[in-house]
Coordinates of C-alpha atoms and ligand atoms in Angstrom, one line a residue:
M1 CA 0.0 0.0 0.0
P2 CA 1.2 3.6 -0.6
D3 CA 2.7 5.3 2.5
R4 CA 1.5 8.6 1.3
I5 CA -1.1 9.8 -1.1
R6 CA -0.6 13.3 -2.7
P7 CA -2.8 15.4 -4.7
A8 CA -1.1 16.3 -8.0
S9 CA -2.1 19.3 -10.1
P10 CA -2.4 19.3 -13.9
G11 CA 0.9 20.1 -15.5
T12 CA 2.8 17.7 -13.3
R13 CA 4.3 14.6 -14.8
P14 CA 1.7 12.7 -16.9
P15 CA -0.2 10.0 -15.3
E16 CA 0.5 6.3 -15.9
A17 CA -3.2 5.6 -15.9
F18 CA -6.5 7.4 -16.3
V19 CA -9.5 6.3 -14.0
L20 CA -13.0 6.6 -15.3
L21 CA -16.1 6.4 -13.1
H22 CA -18.9 4.2 -14.3
H23 CA -22.5 3.4 -13.0
A24 CA -23.8 -0.1 -13.4
G25 CA -26.5 -0.5 -16.2
T26 CA -25.5 2.6 -18.0
R27 CA -23.6 3.4 -21.2
L28 CA -20.2 5.0 -21.1
H29 CA -20.8 8.5 -19.9
A30 CA -20.9 11.2 -22.7
D31 CA -18.2 13.2 -20.7
Y32 CA -15.7 10.4 -21.7
A33 CA -16.4 10.7 -25.5
T34 CA -13.1 12.2 -26.3
M35 CA -11.2 9.7 -24.3
N36 CA -13.2 6.9 -25.9
R37 CA -12.1 8.1 -29.3
R38 CA -8.5 8.2 -28.1
A39 CA -8.9 4.5 -27.1
D40 CA -10.4 3.6 -30.6
G41 CA -13.9 3.3 -29.0
R42 CA -12.8 0.4 -26.8
L43 CA -13.9 2.0 -23.6
A44 CA -17.6 2.1 -24.7
R45 CA -17.2 -1.4 -26.0
L46 CA -15.8 -2.7 -22.9
V47 CA -18.7 -1.2 -20.8
R48 CA -21.2 -2.8 -23.2
Q49 CA -19.5 -6.2 -23.2
Q50 CA -18.8 -6.4 -19.6
P51 CA -21.8 -5.3 -17.7
R52 CA -20.3 -6.3 -14.4
C53 CA -17.7 -3.4 -14.8
G54 CA -20.2 -1.0 -13.2
D55 CA -20.5 -3.0 -9.9
L56 CA -19.6 -1.1 -6.9
G57 CA -15.8 -1.3 -6.5
Q58 CA -15.1 -3.3 -9.6
T59 CA -12.0 -2.2 -11.4
T60 CA -11.7 -3.1 -15.1
V61 CA -8.2 -2.5 -16.4
F62 CA -7.1 -2.3 -20.0
Y63 CA -4.1 -1.1 -22.1
D64 CA -4.8 0.6 -25.5
H65 CA -2.5 0.2 -28.5
D66 CA -0.3 3.0 -27.1
Q67 CA 0.1 1.0 -23.9
R68 CA -1.9 3.7 -22.1
C69 CA -3.6 2.2 -19.1
W70 CA -7.3 2.9 -18.6
I71 CA -9.2 1.8 -15.4
I72 CA -12.9 1.8 -15.1
L73 CA -14.1 2.0 -11.6
G74 CA -17.6 0.8 -10.9
L75 CA -19.8 3.0 -8.7
G76 CA -22.7 0.6 -8.6
P77 CA -26.2 1.5 -9.8
A78 CA -26.9 5.2 -10.1
G79 CA -30.0 5.0 -7.8
P80 CA -28.5 4.2 -4.4
Y81 CA -25.3 6.1 -5.2
D82 CA -24.1 8.2 -2.3
D83 CA -21.0 9.1 -0.3
H84 CA -20.8 5.6 1.2
A85 CA -20.7 4.1 -2.2
L86 CA -17.9 6.7 -3.5
R87 CA -15.8 5.9 -0.4
R88 CA -16.2 2.2 -0.9
A89 CA -15.2 2.4 -4.5
A90 CA -12.2 4.7 -3.8
G91 CA -11.1 2.1 -1.2
H92 CA -11.2 -0.7 -3.8
L93 CA -9.5 1.6 -6.3
V94 CA -6.4 2.4 -4.2
R95 CA -5.9 -1.4 -3.6
T96 CA -6.0 -2.1 -7.3
L97 CA -3.6 0.8 -7.9
D98 CA -1.3 -0.8 -5.4
R99 CA -1.5 -4.2 -7.0
L100 CA -0.7 -2.7 -10.4
A101 CA 2.2 -0.8 -8.8
L102 CA 1.0 2.5 -10.2
S103 CA 2.2 5.6 -8.6
R104 CA 0.7 8.4 -10.8
V105 CA -2.8 8.4 -11.9
E106 CA -5.5 10.8 -13.1
I107 CA -9.1 10.4 -11.8
V108 CA -11.5 11.9 -14.4
P109 CA -15.0 12.2 -12.8
S110 CA -18.0 12.4 -14.9
T111 CA -20.8 14.9 -14.1
A112 CA -22.9 11.9 -13.1
A113 CA -20.4 10.8 -10.5
M114 CA -20.2 14.2 -9.0
R115 CA -23.9 15.0 -9.1
P116 CA -25.0 14.1 -5.6
F117 CA -22.2 16.2 -4.1
G118 CA -20.5 19.6 -4.6
R119 CA -17.1 19.4 -6.3
H120 CA -15.3 20.0 -3.1
D121 CA -17.2 17.3 -1.3
F122 CA -16.7 14.9 -4.2
G123 CA -13.0 15.5 -3.9
R124 CA -13.1 15.1 -0.1
I125 CA -15.1 11.9 -0.1
L126 CA -12.8 10.5 -2.8
G127 CA -9.8 11.4 -0.7
E128 CA -11.4 9.9 2.4
G129 CA -11.9 6.6 0.6
L130 CA -8.5 6.4 -1.0
G131 CA -6.7 7.4 2.3
L132 CA -8.8 4.9 4.4
G133 CA -8.5 2.2 1.8
A134 CA -4.6 2.5 1.9
F135 CA -4.3 1.8 5.6
D136 CA -2.2 -1.1 6.3
F137 CA -0.9 -2.0 9.8
R138 CA 2.5 -3.6 9.3
D139 CA 4.3 -2.2 12.3
F140 CA 4.8 -5.7 13.6
K141 CA 5.5 -7.5 10.4
S142 CA 9.1 -8.7 9.9
D143 CA 9.0 -8.7 6.1
K144 CA 12.0 -6.4 5.5
N145 CA 11.5 -6.0 1.8
H146 CA 8.1 -4.6 2.4
A147 CA 9.4 -2.2 5.0
A148 CA 12.0 -0.9 2.6
R149 CA 9.5 0.0 0.0
R150 CA 8.3 3.5 0.5
S151 CA 5.8 4.6 -2.0
V152 CA 3.9 7.7 -2.9
L153 CA 0.7 7.7 -4.9
H154 CA 0.1 10.9 -6.9
V155 CA -3.5 11.5 -7.7
R156 CA -4.4 14.0 -10.4
L157 CA -7.9 15.5 -10.7
P158 CA -8.9 18.0 -13.5
A159 CA -9.9 21.0 -11.4
A160 CA -8.6 23.1 -8.5
T161 CA -11.8 22.7 -6.4
L162 CA -11.6 18.9 -6.7
L163 CA -8.0 18.9 -5.7
D164 CA -8.7 21.0 -2.6
G165 CA -11.5 18.6 -1.7
L166 CA -9.1 15.7 -2.3
A167 CA -6.5 17.3 0.0
D168 CA -9.0 17.9 2.7
G169 CA -10.3 14.2 2.5
L170 CA -6.7 12.9 2.5
E171 CA -6.0 14.9 5.7
R172 CA -9.1 13.5 7.4
A173 CA -8.2 10.0 6.5
E174 CA -4.6 10.6 7.7
A175 CA -6.1 11.5 11.1
A176 CA -8.3 8.5 11.2
N177 CA -5.4 6.3 10.2
Y178 CA -3.4 7.6 13.0
A179 CA -6.1 6.7 15.4
R180 CA -6.4 3.3 13.8
R181 CA -2.5 2.7 14.0
L182 CA -2.7 3.4 17.8
S183 CA -5.8 1.3 18.2
A184 CA -4.2 -1.6 16.5
T185 CA -1.0 -1.4 18.6
P186 CA -1.1 -4.4 21.0
P187 CA -1.7 -3.9 24.7
N188 CA 1.9 -5.0 25.8
V189 CA 3.1 -2.0 23.9
A190 CA 0.2 0.5 24.0
T191 CA 0.0 1.0 27.8
P192 CA -1.4 4.1 29.5
A193 CA 2.2 5.5 29.6
Y194 CA 2.6 4.8 25.9
I195 CA -0.7 6.7 25.1
A196 CA 0.4 9.6 27.4
A197 CA 3.8 9.9 25.6
E198 CA 1.9 9.8 22.3
A199 CA -0.3 12.8 23.5
R200 CA 2.8 14.6 24.4
R201 CA 4.3 14.0 21.1
L202 CA 1.2 15.4 19.4
A203 CA 1.4 18.6 21.6
R204 CA 5.0 19.2 20.5
R205 CA 3.8 19.6 16.9
S206 CA 1.9 22.8 17.6
P207 CA 2.6 25.7 20.1
R208 CA -1.2 25.9 20.6
L209 CA -1.4 22.4 22.0
R210 CA -0.7 21.8 25.6
C211 CA -0.6 18.4 27.3
T212 CA -0.8 17.6 31.0
I213 CA -0.6 14.0 32.4
H214 CA -2.3 13.4 35.7
R215 CA -0.8 10.3 37.2
G216 CA 0.4 8.8 40.5
S217 CA -0.4 11.0 43.5
A218 CA -2.1 13.5 41.3
L219 CA -4.9 10.8 40.7
R220 CA -5.5 10.8 44.5
S221 CA -5.5 14.5 45.0
L222 CA -7.9 15.0 42.0
K223 CA -10.0 12.1 43.4
L224 CA -10.1 10.3 40.1
V225 CA -11.3 7.2 41.9
G226 CA -12.4 5.4 38.9
L227 CA -9.0 5.4 37.4
E228 CA -7.3 4.5 40.7
N229 CA -9.6 1.4 41.2
V230 CA -9.9 0.2 37.6
G231 CA -6.1 0.7 37.0
R232 CA -4.9 -0.6 40.4
A233 CA -4.3 -4.3 39.4
S234 CA -2.0 -3.5 36.5
R235 CA 1.6 -3.0 36.4
N236 CA 0.9 -0.4 33.8
A237 CA -0.2 2.6 35.9
P238 CA -3.4 4.5 35.0
C239 CA -3.3 8.2 34.1
L240 CA -5.7 11.0 32.9
V241 CA -4.3 12.6 29.8
E242 CA -5.4 16.2 29.1
L243 CA -4.5 17.7 25.9
T244 CA -5.8 21.3 25.1
W245 CA -6.1 23.2 21.8
N246 CA -6.0 27.1 22.5
P247 CA -7.1 28.9 19.5
P248 CA -5.0 31.9 18.3
R249 CA -7.7 34.4 19.5
R250 CA -9.0 34.1 23.0
A251 CA -11.7 31.5 22.9
R252 CA -15.2 32.2 24.6
K253 CA -16.4 28.5 24.2
T254 CA -15.0 25.3 25.5
L255 CA -15.6 21.8 23.9
V256 CA -14.5 18.8 25.9
L257 CA -14.0 15.6 24.2
I258 CA -13.7 12.5 26.3
G259 CA -12.4 9.0 25.0
K260 CA -12.5 5.8 26.8
T261 CA -9.0 4.5 27.0
I262 CA -8.9 1.1 28.5
T263 CA -5.7 -0.2 27.0
Y264 CA -6.8 -3.8 27.7
D265 CA -10.1 -5.0 29.2
T266 CA -9.8 -8.4 30.9
G267 CA -13.0 -7.8 32.7
G268 CA -11.0 -7.6 36.0
L269 CA -12.2 -10.0 38.7
S270 CA -15.5 -10.3 36.7
L271 CA -13.2 -11.9 34.2
K272 CA -14.1 -12.2 30.6
I273 CA -14.6 -15.8 29.7
N274 CA -14.9 -18.1 26.6
N275 CA -12.4 -16.0 24.7
T276 CA -14.5 -12.9 24.8
M277 CA -11.4 -11.1 25.9
K278 CA -9.6 -11.5 22.5
G279 CA -9.8 -8.0 20.7
M280 CA -10.0 -6.0 24.0
K281 CA -7.1 -4.0 22.8
Y282 CA -9.7 -2.2 20.9
D283 CA -11.2 -0.9 24.2
K284 CA -9.0 2.2 23.8
C285 CA -10.7 3.1 20.5
G286 CA -12.7 6.0 22.0
G287 CA -9.6 7.7 23.3
M288 CA -7.7 7.1 20.1
A289 CA -10.6 8.6 18.1
V290 CA -10.3 11.7 20.2
L291 CA -6.6 11.8 19.7
G292 CA -7.1 11.5 16.0
A293 CA -9.2 14.5 16.0
M294 CA -6.5 16.3 18.0
H295 CA -4.0 15.3 15.3
A296 CA -6.0 17.3 12.9
V297 CA -6.9 20.2 15.2
A298 CA -4.0 22.4 14.2
R299 CA -5.1 22.2 10.6
V300 CA -8.8 22.6 11.3
Q301 CA -8.1 25.7 13.5
P302 CA -11.2 25.7 15.5
R303 CA -12.1 29.0 17.1
C304 CA -13.1 27.5 20.4
R305 CA -10.9 25.8 23.1
V306 CA -10.9 22.1 22.7
V307 CA -9.9 19.9 25.7
A308 CA -9.3 16.2 25.1
L309 CA -9.6 13.9 28.2
L310 CA -8.4 10.4 28.0
P311 CA -8.8 8.3 31.1
A312 CA -6.3 5.6 30.5
A313 CA -6.0 2.4 32.4
E314 CA -5.7 -1.4 32.1
N315 CA -8.5 -3.4 33.6
F316 CA -6.5 -6.3 35.0
V317 CA -6.5 -9.0 37.6
A318 CA -4.3 -9.2 40.7
D319 CA -4.6 -9.6 44.5
N320 CA -5.0 -6.0 44.9
A321 CA -7.8 -5.6 42.2
Y322 CA -10.9 -3.7 42.9
R323 CA -13.9 -6.1 43.4
P324 CA -17.5 -6.5 42.9
D325 CA -19.1 -5.0 46.1
D326 CA -16.7 -2.2 46.6
I327 CA -18.2 1.3 47.0
L328 CA -16.4 4.2 45.4
R329 CA -17.2 7.9 46.2
Y330 CA -16.7 10.4 43.4
P331 CA -16.0 14.1 44.0
N332 CA -19.4 15.3 42.8
G333 CA -20.9 13.5 45.8
V334 CA -22.1 10.4 44.0
S335 CA -21.3 7.0 45.4
V336 CA -21.1 3.9 43.2
E337 CA -21.5 0.3 44.1
V338 CA -19.3 -1.9 41.9
T339 CA -21.5 -4.8 40.8
N340 CA -19.3 -5.8 37.9
T341 CA -15.7 -5.0 37.4
D342 CA -16.2 -5.6 33.7
A343 CA -18.4 -2.3 33.5
E344 CA -15.1 -0.4 34.0
G345 CA -15.4 2.1 31.2
R346 CA -18.2 4.0 32.8
L347 CA -16.1 4.3 36.1
V348 CA -13.2 6.0 34.4
L349 CA -15.4 8.0 32.2
A350 CA -17.2 9.3 35.3
D351 CA -13.9 10.6 36.4
A352 CA -13.4 12.6 33.2
L353 CA -17.0 13.8 33.2
V354 CA -16.7 15.1 36.9
Y355 CA -13.3 16.6 36.0
A356 CA -14.7 18.4 33.0
S357 CA -17.8 19.7 34.8
Q358 CA -16.0 21.0 37.8
R359 CA -12.9 22.3 36.3
L360 CA -13.2 23.1 32.6
E361 CA -16.4 25.2 32.3
P362 CA -17.4 23.4 29.2
D363 CA -20.1 24.6 26.7
A364 CA -20.5 21.0 25.7
I365 CA -19.1 17.6 26.5
I366 CA -18.9 14.5 24.1
D367 CA -17.7 11.2 25.1
L368 CA -16.8 8.3 22.9
A369 CA -16.5 4.9 24.3
T370 CA -16.5 1.1 23.4
L371 CA -18.9 0.9 26.3
T372 CA -21.2 -2.1 25.8
G373 CA -21.4 -5.4 23.8
G374 CA -25.1 -4.6 23.9
I375 CA -24.8 -1.8 21.3
I376 CA -23.4 -4.3 18.7
V377 CA -26.5 -6.6 19.3
A378 CA -28.8 -3.4 18.9
L379 CA -27.2 -1.7 16.0
G380 CA -24.5 -3.8 14.5
R381 CA -21.4 -2.5 12.9
F382 CA -22.8 0.3 10.7
T383 CA -24.2 2.8 13.2
A384 CA -23.0 3.9 16.5
G385 CA -25.6 4.6 19.3
Y386 CA -25.7 8.0 20.9
W387 CA -27.5 9.7 23.7
C388 CA -28.1 13.4 24.0
E389 CA -30.9 15.4 25.6
N390 CA -29.9 18.8 24.2
Q391 CA -31.5 19.8 20.9
T392 CA -28.7 22.0 19.6
L393 CA -25.9 19.4 20.3
R394 CA -28.1 16.8 18.8
R395 CA -28.4 18.8 15.7
R396 CA -24.7 19.5 15.4
L397 CA -23.8 15.9 15.9
E398 CA -26.4 14.6 13.3
S399 CA -25.2 17.0 10.6
A400 CA -21.6 16.0 11.3
A401 CA -22.6 12.4 11.2
E402 CA -24.3 13.0 7.8
A403 CA -21.3 14.9 6.4
S404 CA -18.7 12.5 7.6
G405 CA -20.5 9.3 6.9
E406 CA -19.9 8.3 10.4
R407 CA -23.4 7.3 11.3
L408 CA -25.2 7.9 14.6
W409 CA -28.5 6.6 15.8
R410 CA -30.1 8.3 18.8
M411 CA -31.0 6.1 21.8
P412 CA -33.4 7.1 24.7
L413 CA -32.3 8.3 28.2
L414 CA -35.7 8.3 30.0
P415 CA -36.0 8.8 33.8
E416 CA -37.0 5.1 34.1
Y417 CA -33.6 4.1 32.9
R418 CA -31.9 6.4 35.4
E419 CA -34.0 4.8 38.0
L420 CA -32.7 1.4 37.0
M421 CA -29.2 2.4 38.1
K422 CA -30.0 3.2 41.7
S423 CA -28.4 0.8 44.1
R424 CA -29.5 -0.5 47.4
H425 CA -26.2 0.3 49.3
A426 CA -24.9 3.3 47.4
D427 CA -26.3 6.0 45.2
V428 CA -25.8 4.1 42.0
W429 CA -24.3 0.8 40.9
N430 CA -22.3 0.3 37.7
S431 CA -24.4 -2.3 36.3
A432 CA -27.9 -3.2 37.3
P433 CA -28.6 -6.9 38.1
V434 CA -31.0 -7.2 35.1
R435 CA -29.8 -7.6 31.5
D436 CA -32.4 -5.1 30.2
A437 CA -31.1 -2.3 28.0
H438 CA -27.4 -2.6 28.7
P439 CA -26.2 0.2 26.3
V440 CA -28.9 2.4 28.0
Q441 CA -27.8 1.5 31.4
G442 CA -24.3 2.7 30.5
A443 CA -25.6 6.1 29.3
A444 CA -27.9 6.3 32.3
F445 CA -25.0 5.7 34.7
L446 CA -22.8 8.4 33.1
S447 CA -25.6 10.9 33.3
Y448 CA -25.1 11.0 37.1
F449 CA -21.7 12.5 36.6
V450 CA -22.6 15.4 34.2
D451 CA -24.0 18.7 35.4
D452 CA -27.5 18.9 34.1
A453 CA -26.9 22.4 32.6
I454 CA -24.0 21.2 30.5
P455 CA -25.0 19.8 26.9
W456 CA -23.5 16.3 26.8
A457 CA -23.6 13.5 24.4
H458 CA -22.4 9.9 24.9
I459 CA -21.5 7.9 21.9
D460 CA -21.2 4.1 22.2
I461 CA -18.7 2.9 19.4
A462 CA -18.3 -0.6 20.5
G463 CA -19.9 -1.8 17.3
T464 CA -18.3 0.6 14.8
A465 CA -14.7 0.8 16.3
N466 CA -13.5 -2.3 14.7
F467 CA -14.4 -4.8 12.0
D468 CA -13.6 -8.6 11.9
R469 CA -13.7 -8.7 8.1
D470 CA -12.9 -6.4 5.2
Q471 CA -15.6 -3.8 4.6
M472 CA -14.4 -1.3 2.2
P473 CA -12.9 1.3 2.6
F474 CA -11.9 -0.6 5.8
T475 CA -10.0 -3.7 6.1
A476 CA -10.5 -6.1 9.1
G477 CA -9.2 -4.2 12.2
P478 CA -9.8 -0.7 13.7
T479 CA -11.9 1.8 11.7
G480 CA -10.9 5.0 13.6
F481 CA -14.7 5.7 14.0
G482 CA -15.3 9.1 15.5
T483 CA -12.2 10.8 14.3
R484 CA -13.8 12.1 11.0
L485 CA -17.1 12.8 12.8
L486 CA -15.2 15.0 15.4
I487 CA -13.1 16.7 12.7
E488 CA -16.3 17.7 11.0
L489 CA -17.9 18.9 14.2
L490 CA -14.8 21.1 14.9
R491 CA -14.9 22.5 11.5
T492 CA -18.5 23.6 12.0
W493 CA -18.3 24.6 15.8
S494 CA -18.4 28.4 16.0
Ligands
LIG501 N1 -15.2 -3.1 26.7 C1 -16.5 -3.8 27.0 C2 -17.6 -3.5 26.0 C3 -17.3 -4.3 24.7 C4 -17.8 -5.6 24.6 C5 -16.7 -3.7 23.7 C6 -17.5 -6.3 23.4 C7 -16.5 -4.4 22.4 C8 -16.9 -5.7 22.3 C9 -17.1 -3.2 28.3 O1 -16.2 -2.8 29.3 C10 -17.8 -4.3 29.0 O2 -17.2 -5.3 29.3 N2 -19.2 -4.2 29.1 C11 -20.1 -5.1 29.5 C12 -21.0 -4.4 30.5 C13 -21.7 -5.1 31.5 C14 -20.8 -5.8 32.4 C15 -22.7 -4.2 32.2 C16 -20.8 -5.7 28.4 O3 -21.0 -5.0 27.4 O4 -21.2 -6.9 28.5
LIG502 ZN1 -15.4 -4.3 30.5
LIG503 ZN1 -14.4 -2.1 28.5

């Protein structure tokens, strides 16, 4: 896979291949008439004779008599064609280009392919698909030949607006891929300290970013009881990462982004059994999505202050582990009976929510977490569930979801669900003794730690954070879900 994809303007070295976009069940688009003549009419003939070449993501390659390479990229039928289809097709394309070892191509969009979008958005979505499709996690492969091969793919488009969009999309994909790389990094490497060091490294890239790590005795003095308890049984000590973007002009608004960063979730003493533990390195994906957005923040230049909080811990087993029946007291006065040490995410998120509410004067808080297996049962892999009782924030999130293609579906947060979380021996418990509405229980629990007056949204990304099979433009593994959603949100946040 190419290590980098660069937009190339017209006038640079000629491309090795031209890519045409084609809808299933249609004739070669009239926009390609000149090209078709240059190729002796073979493009139109090919499309006629091979009806499958319009299938979504299908790439049909042919060389004309001058050994010019033509690639017809299928967009699927014109009816359901949308941004998801374009991203998917672009994901397939980048893998074909890699197979053909092409490093300079020109994509020639037809008016039909661009119709549902503006030109800038067409370029952006194409860039996202190409960038996401090129992700390849080889950090732990020993294949030296591959490691030595550094390649750049130059992508030409015929207009400046398209190229601007392409550059934008590629940047967003790069941020998501950064989150994916960290998410895929195994738990014996990606410890809380490793994530903290990574946040510090990010902060060094811009004078407007500031990073503080709360650890050791600071956890006690700040009363971050969730982190202290959940992280206690691991040799990899817990910490709260605080990474702040300060805009050039004094900000009036503050947006807080919280990401669950459990570097490994064994379940603790309520141990995960029957191999359900495998894959729990992805329990840090919420935090990595937030870091991904912070990776892009200096380019996005939001006018508000943005504070990223990553409560990072490893949920482990040892003789000093926290236990079911323990009761914790949070600094907002709420006591929590631990009924299940595997419902650890909400305990560390509660720390971050209280910290944000009491110390950061937030205008809004958004948390992302791989919180419950139940959300996978409810919504599967294509949509994250979210809870938000504030109209304005809801509208902002839904339009960011629409634009980024990272889908959200709203779930209910009724008083009855909050009631479910009341415990006999403490104010609340971290998991009710009934199996009802697990994902909602998580949200209901968290609501006890946010000031009512602060607009807040909780996004459960357990289903969307990683895939177990290829699903273009994603390959099996982490998706970086949330990074592009948050980038879109930051762009539009005034
Ligand atoms: N990290 C898990 C949630 C999860 C499960 C993510 C499967 C991805 C795939 C979380 O900490 C957890 O264990 N949740 C429990 C909650 C229960 C104990 C209330 C769950 O979902 O079963
Ligand atoms: Zn758990
Ligand atoms: Zn977890």
